[in-house]
Structures are given as C-alpha cells and as structure tokens.
Amino acid sequence: MFALSSLVIAMSLPPPVMTLTGDSLQIKTARRTAIRNDVDWLTHWAEHTGQSWSLHDSRTGAEAHIALKAPMIDFSRYVAVLVYAGPKKGIAGIGVERIEDEGKQIVLVIQAIPGRSPSKEAHPFGIFVIPKTEKSIVVREVVGVGSANLLDGD
C-alpha cells in the first residue's frame, strides 16, 4: 500500500533572473538566507562588498547605512536567495542547476563551479534572484560524484 501524502511532485521553474557568483572577500562563514526587501538587501550588500558609508541626521539622531553600487532588485516582483559556502578548496562559485516548486516550498538545487586550482581556498557564494514567493525557500546541493559539500558546516 502506498501513502500518497508523502509523494511530492516537483514542478520545474525557470532559472534565476539574475545570478551573482564568485569568491566572497568579506563574508567568510557559511550561511543561507532569502532577502525580501530593500533595507535587508542594502544591509547585506554593504557587508558583502565592504563598501558602505553612514549618514547621521543631526536633527533626529537617525543613522542610515548606504551601500554603494548595489544591483537593483524590484522586491515587489523578486526575492534574492543568498548562499555562502564558507571556506572551500577548488571552488570558484556556486550555480543553480534547477529550481523546483514542491507545493509548500521552492527548492533551489545548487552545484559547485570548479576553480582552476584544486588546492586554493576560496569562500564561494551565489546570489540568485527569483520570482517573488511567500513559500519557504530551501537550498539543496546536487548529490553525486564530485559533490563539493557546499552546504556542510552551516
């Protein structure tokens, strides 16, 4: 007898509308998060690039941090999914193999982009902009020969 309630049928979704990937010079620890608004995006971008400056309003005492040259994202239409792998050897970045809608959640299946030097330590990251969703977003790595264990340690 089969339990249909445990059956998950995943529908393929289009690739990200924007992908940024490479070696993070500022963020060295593993993390995954979804960003859904401008304030969180600018705060993250300032940390990611190390390029920020502060404004202080002497009338109100308010402090504002402004990130420089942050890519524009329309958060009324999109969400940014951030994946930082922490220290890894031989990995130049992180890519998306596919995106699936599993009903209650959206799943980004990621894979390592190999680097030129297998012994060089890097801090690979991927920022993936996908259509806005209120569903939870899960990140999984492609499993198989050559998997880089991008998601271990966080």
PDB file of C-alpha atoms in Angstrom:
ATOM      1  CA  MET A   1       0.000   0.000   0.000  1.00  0.00           C
ATOM      2  CA  PHE A   2       1.291   3.498  -0.899  1.00  0.00           C
ATOM      3  CA  ALA A   3       0.881   6.662   1.135  1.00  0.00           C
ATOM      4  CA  LEU A   4       0.117   9.413  -1.354  1.00  0.00           C
ATOM      5  CA  SER A   5       0.530  12.099   1.279  1.00  0.00           C
ATOM      6  CA  SER A   6       4.316  11.558   1.208  1.00  0.00           C
ATOM      7  CA  LEU A   7       4.524  11.816  -2.576  1.00  0.00           C
ATOM      8  CA  VAL A   8       5.979  15.142  -3.710  1.00  0.00           C
ATOM      9  CA  ILE A   9       5.713  16.111  -7.337  1.00  0.00           C
ATOM     10  CA  ALA A  10       8.084  18.928  -8.186  1.00  0.00           C
ATOM     11  CA  MET A  11       7.319  21.344 -10.976  1.00  0.00           C
ATOM     12  CA  SER A  12      10.339  22.844 -12.742  1.00  0.00           C
ATOM     13  CA  LEU A  13      10.616  26.619 -12.613  1.00  0.00           C
ATOM     14  CA  PRO A  14      12.636  28.958 -14.845  1.00  0.00           C
ATOM     15  CA  PRO A  15      16.252  29.807 -13.918  1.00  0.00           C
ATOM     16  CA  PRO A  16      17.084  32.850 -11.790  1.00  0.00           C
ATOM     17  CA  VAL A  17      16.574  36.225 -13.478  1.00  0.00           C
ATOM     18  CA  MET A  18      19.945  37.319 -12.078  1.00  0.00           C
ATOM     19  CA  THR A  19      22.898  35.365 -10.694  1.00  0.00           C
ATOM     20  CA  LEU A  20      25.979  36.752  -8.977  1.00  0.00           C
ATOM     21  CA  THR A  21      28.689  34.293  -8.005  1.00  0.00           C
ATOM     22  CA  GLY A  22      32.365  34.131  -7.141  1.00  0.00           C
ATOM     23  CA  ASP A  23      34.716  34.262  -4.179  1.00  0.00           C
ATOM     24  CA  SER A  24      33.429  36.350  -1.268  1.00  0.00           C
ATOM     25  CA  LEU A  25      36.112  38.677   0.003  1.00  0.00           C
ATOM     26  CA  GLN A  26      34.134  39.835   3.041  1.00  0.00           C
ATOM     27  CA  ILE A  27      31.774  37.044   4.147  1.00  0.00           C
ATOM     28  CA  LYS A  28      33.804  34.034   5.208  1.00  0.00           C
ATOM     29  CA  THR A  29      31.198  31.923   7.007  1.00  0.00           C
ATOM     30  CA  ALA A  30      28.564  29.561   5.630  1.00  0.00           C
ATOM     31  CA  ARG A  31      25.023  30.920   5.518  1.00  0.00           C
ATOM     32  CA  ARG A  32      21.800  30.774   3.539  1.00  0.00           C
ATOM     33  CA  THR A  33      19.025  33.315   3.572  1.00  0.00           C
ATOM     34  CA  ALA A  34      16.279  34.871   1.486  1.00  0.00           C
ATOM     35  CA  ILE A  35      16.054  38.648   1.217  1.00  0.00           C
ATOM     36  CA  ARG A  36      12.637  40.137   0.513  1.00  0.00           C
ATOM     37  CA  ASN A  37      13.103  43.924   0.923  1.00  0.00           C
ATOM     38  CA  ASP A  38      15.390  46.833   0.028  1.00  0.00           C
ATOM     39  CA  VAL A  39      16.619  47.539   3.560  1.00  0.00           C
ATOM     40  CA  ASP A  40      17.818  43.959   4.102  1.00  0.00           C
ATOM     41  CA  TRP A  41      19.334  43.920   0.592  1.00  0.00           C
ATOM     42  CA  LEU A  42      21.310  47.139   1.095  1.00  0.00           C
ATOM     43  CA  THR A  43      22.452  45.991   4.533  1.00  0.00           C
ATOM     44  CA  HIS A  44      23.595  42.685   3.083  1.00  0.00           C
ATOM     45  CA  TRP A  45      25.288  44.299   0.069  1.00  0.00           C
ATOM     46  CA  ALA A  46      27.274  46.608   2.348  1.00  0.00           C
ATOM     47  CA  GLU A  47      28.505  43.581   4.322  1.00  0.00           C
ATOM     48  CA  HIS A  48      29.154  41.569   1.128  1.00  0.00           C
ATOM     49  CA  THR A  49      31.252  44.271  -0.541  1.00  0.00           C
ATOM     50  CA  GLY A  50      32.685  46.099   2.445  1.00  0.00           C
ATOM     51  CA  GLN A  51      31.598  49.271   0.626  1.00  0.00           C
ATOM     52  CA  SER A  52      29.294  51.327   2.770  1.00  0.00           C
ATOM     53  CA  TRP A  53      29.079  54.655   4.419  1.00  0.00           C
ATOM     54  CA  SER A  54      26.950  56.077   7.169  1.00  0.00           C
ATOM     55  CA  LEU A  55      24.752  59.133   7.242  1.00  0.00           C
ATOM     56  CA  HIS A  56      23.806  60.744  10.514  1.00  0.00           C
ATOM     57  CA  ASP A  57      20.796  63.068  10.732  1.00  0.00           C
ATOM     58  CA  SER A  58      21.699  65.574  13.442  1.00  0.00           C
ATOM     59  CA  ARG A  59      18.061  66.676  13.781  1.00  0.00           C
ATOM     60  CA  THR A  60      16.649  63.253  14.575  1.00  0.00           C
ATOM     61  CA  GLY A  61      19.751  61.312  15.573  1.00  0.00           C
ATOM     62  CA  ALA A  62      18.861  58.705  12.932  1.00  0.00           C
ATOM     63  CA  GLU A  63      21.682  56.690  11.433  1.00  0.00           C
ATOM     64  CA  ALA A  64      21.475  55.289   7.899  1.00  0.00           C
ATOM     65  CA  HIS A  65      23.911  52.992   6.150  1.00  0.00           C
ATOM     66  CA  ILE A  66      24.004  53.247   2.373  1.00  0.00           C
ATOM     67  CA  ALA A  67      25.550  50.521   0.247  1.00  0.00           C
ATOM     68  CA  LEU A  68      27.417  51.595  -2.835  1.00  0.00           C
ATOM     69  CA  LYS A  69      26.689  50.152  -6.280  1.00  0.00           C
ATOM     70  CA  ALA A  70      24.209  47.519  -5.116  1.00  0.00           C
ATOM     71  CA  PRO A  71      22.432  45.795  -8.012  1.00  0.00           C
ATOM     72  CA  MET A  72      18.816  46.952  -8.255  1.00  0.00           C
ATOM     73  CA  ILE A  73      16.207  44.351  -7.337  1.00  0.00           C
ATOM     74  CA  ASP A  74      12.469  45.006  -7.534  1.00  0.00           C
ATOM     75  CA  PHE A  75      11.328  43.272  -4.342  1.00  0.00           C
ATOM     76  CA  SER A  76       7.682  43.706  -5.323  1.00  0.00           C
ATOM     77  CA  ARG A  77       8.435  41.092  -8.019  1.00  0.00           C
ATOM     78  CA  TYR A  78      11.519  39.182  -6.840  1.00  0.00           C
ATOM     79  CA  VAL A  79      13.318  37.641  -3.868  1.00  0.00           C
ATOM     80  CA  ALA A  80      17.109  37.249  -3.547  1.00  0.00           C
ATOM     81  CA  VAL A  81      18.400  33.906  -2.287  1.00  0.00           C
ATOM     82  CA  LEU A  82      21.908  34.094  -0.820  1.00  0.00           C
ATOM     83  CA  VAL A  83      24.159  31.076  -0.420  1.00  0.00           C
ATOM     84  CA  TYR A  84      27.605  31.403   1.151  1.00  0.00           C
ATOM     85  CA  ALA A  85      29.552  28.134   1.452  1.00  0.00           C
ATOM     86  CA  GLY A  86      32.296  29.217   3.842  1.00  0.00           C
ATOM     87  CA  PRO A  87      35.886  28.094   3.179  1.00  0.00           C
ATOM     88  CA  LYS A  88      36.178  25.520   0.376  1.00  0.00           C
ATOM     89  CA  LYS A  89      39.106  24.354  -1.733  1.00  0.00           C
ATOM     90  CA  GLY A  90      38.964  24.346  -5.509  1.00  0.00           C
ATOM     91  CA  ILE A  91      35.559  26.053  -5.831  1.00  0.00           C
ATOM     92  CA  ALA A  92      35.204  29.296  -7.825  1.00  0.00           C
ATOM     93  CA  GLY A  93      31.496  29.907  -7.200  1.00  0.00           C
ATOM     94  CA  ILE A  94      28.020  28.450  -6.850  1.00  0.00           C
ATOM     95  CA  GLY A  95      25.464  27.913  -9.613  1.00  0.00           C
ATOM     96  CA  VAL A  96      21.835  26.818  -9.772  1.00  0.00           C
ATOM     97  CA  GLU A  97      21.220  23.532 -11.530  1.00  0.00           C
ATOM     98  CA  ARG A  98      17.448  23.823 -11.276  1.00  0.00           C
ATOM     99  CA  ILE A  99      14.595  25.373  -9.318  1.00  0.00           C
ATOM    100  CA  GLU A 100      11.590  23.305  -8.312  1.00  0.00           C
ATOM    101  CA  ASP A 101       8.194  24.097  -6.820  1.00  0.00           C
ATOM    102  CA  GLU A 102       7.338  21.270  -4.422  1.00  0.00           C
ATOM    103  CA  GLY A 103       3.986  22.730  -3.450  1.00  0.00           C
ATOM    104  CA  LYS A 104       4.722  24.056   0.041  1.00  0.00           C
ATOM    105  CA  GLN A 105       8.265  25.159  -0.745  1.00  0.00           C
ATOM    106  CA  ILE A 106      10.560  26.316  -3.525  1.00  0.00           C
ATOM    107  CA  VAL A 107      13.795  24.329  -3.833  1.00  0.00           C
ATOM    108  CA  LEU A 108      16.983  25.724  -5.365  1.00  0.00           C
ATOM    109  CA  VAL A 109      19.280  22.875  -6.324  1.00  0.00           C
ATOM    110  CA  ILE A 110      22.814  24.246  -6.401  1.00  0.00           C
ATOM    111  CA  GLN A 111      26.141  22.970  -7.627  1.00  0.00           C
ATOM    112  CA  ALA A 112      29.768  23.999  -7.263  1.00  0.00           C
ATOM    113  CA  ILE A 113      31.540  25.813 -10.073  1.00  0.00           C
ATOM    114  CA  PRO A 114      35.050  24.325 -10.100  1.00  0.00           C
ATOM    115  CA  GLY A 115      38.043  26.632  -9.742  1.00  0.00           C
ATOM    116  CA  ARG A 116      41.309  26.456 -11.639  1.00  0.00           C
ATOM    117  CA  SER A 117      43.347  25.329  -8.657  1.00  0.00           C
ATOM    118  CA  PRO A 118      42.007  22.403  -6.591  1.00  0.00           C
ATOM    119  CA  SER A 119      44.142  23.373  -3.591  1.00  0.00           C
ATOM    120  CA  LYS A 120      43.301  27.095  -3.481  1.00  0.00           C
ATOM    121  CA  GLU A 121      40.956  28.036  -0.646  1.00  0.00           C
ATOM    122  CA  ALA A 122      38.078  30.325  -1.535  1.00  0.00           C
ATOM    123  CA  HIS A 123      34.774  31.407   0.012  1.00  0.00           C
ATOM    124  CA  PRO A 124      32.294  30.705  -2.792  1.00  0.00           C
ATOM    125  CA  PHE A 125      28.931  32.423  -2.879  1.00  0.00           C
ATOM    126  CA  GLY A 126      25.869  32.623  -5.061  1.00  0.00           C
ATOM    127  CA  ILE A 127      23.168  35.296  -5.080  1.00  0.00           C
ATOM    128  CA  PHE A 128      20.117  34.179  -7.043  1.00  0.00           C
ATOM    129  CA  VAL A 129      17.184  36.460  -7.865  1.00  0.00           C
ATOM    130  CA  ILE A 130      13.979  34.504  -8.459  1.00  0.00           C
ATOM    131  CA  PRO A 131      10.308  35.444  -8.848  1.00  0.00           C
ATOM    132  CA  LYS A 132       8.715  36.547  -5.579  1.00  0.00           C
ATOM    133  CA  THR A 133       7.129  33.826  -3.485  1.00  0.00           C
ATOM    134  CA  GLU A 134       5.699  33.649   0.018  1.00  0.00           C
ATOM    135  CA  LYS A 135       6.604  29.953   0.187  1.00  0.00           C
ATOM    136  CA  SER A 136       9.615  28.841   2.177  1.00  0.00           C
ATOM    137  CA  ILE A 137      12.782  28.545   0.126  1.00  0.00           C
ATOM    138  CA  VAL A 138      15.052  25.546   0.598  1.00  0.00           C
ATOM    139  CA  VAL A 139      18.560  25.142  -0.825  1.00  0.00           C
ATOM    140  CA  ARG A 140      19.889  21.684  -1.674  1.00  0.00           C
ATOM    141  CA  GLU A 141      23.114  20.612  -3.320  1.00  0.00           C
ATOM    142  CA  VAL A 142      23.317  18.287  -6.321  1.00  0.00           C
ATOM    143  CA  VAL A 143      24.161  14.890  -4.863  1.00  0.00           C
ATOM    144  CA  GLY A 144      26.553  12.587  -6.616  1.00  0.00           C
ATOM    145  CA  VAL A 145      30.131  12.086  -7.675  1.00  0.00           C
ATOM    146  CA  GLY A 146      32.027  15.329  -7.366  1.00  0.00           C
ATOM    147  CA  SER A 147      29.644  16.992  -4.895  1.00  0.00           C
ATOM    148  CA  ALA A 148      31.512  19.743  -3.099  1.00  0.00           C
ATOM    149  CA  ASN A 149      29.651  19.640   0.228  1.00  0.00           C
ATOM    150  CA  LEU A 150      28.743  23.301  -0.207  1.00  0.00           C
ATOM    151  CA  LEU A 151      26.098  23.175   2.497  1.00  0.00           C
ATOM    152  CA  ASP A 152      28.015  21.459   5.282  1.00  0.00           C
ATOM    153  CA  GLY A 153      29.005  23.472   8.299  1.00  0.00           C
ATOM    154  CA  ASP A 154      26.055  25.860   8.494  1.00  0.00           C
TER     155      ASP A 154
END
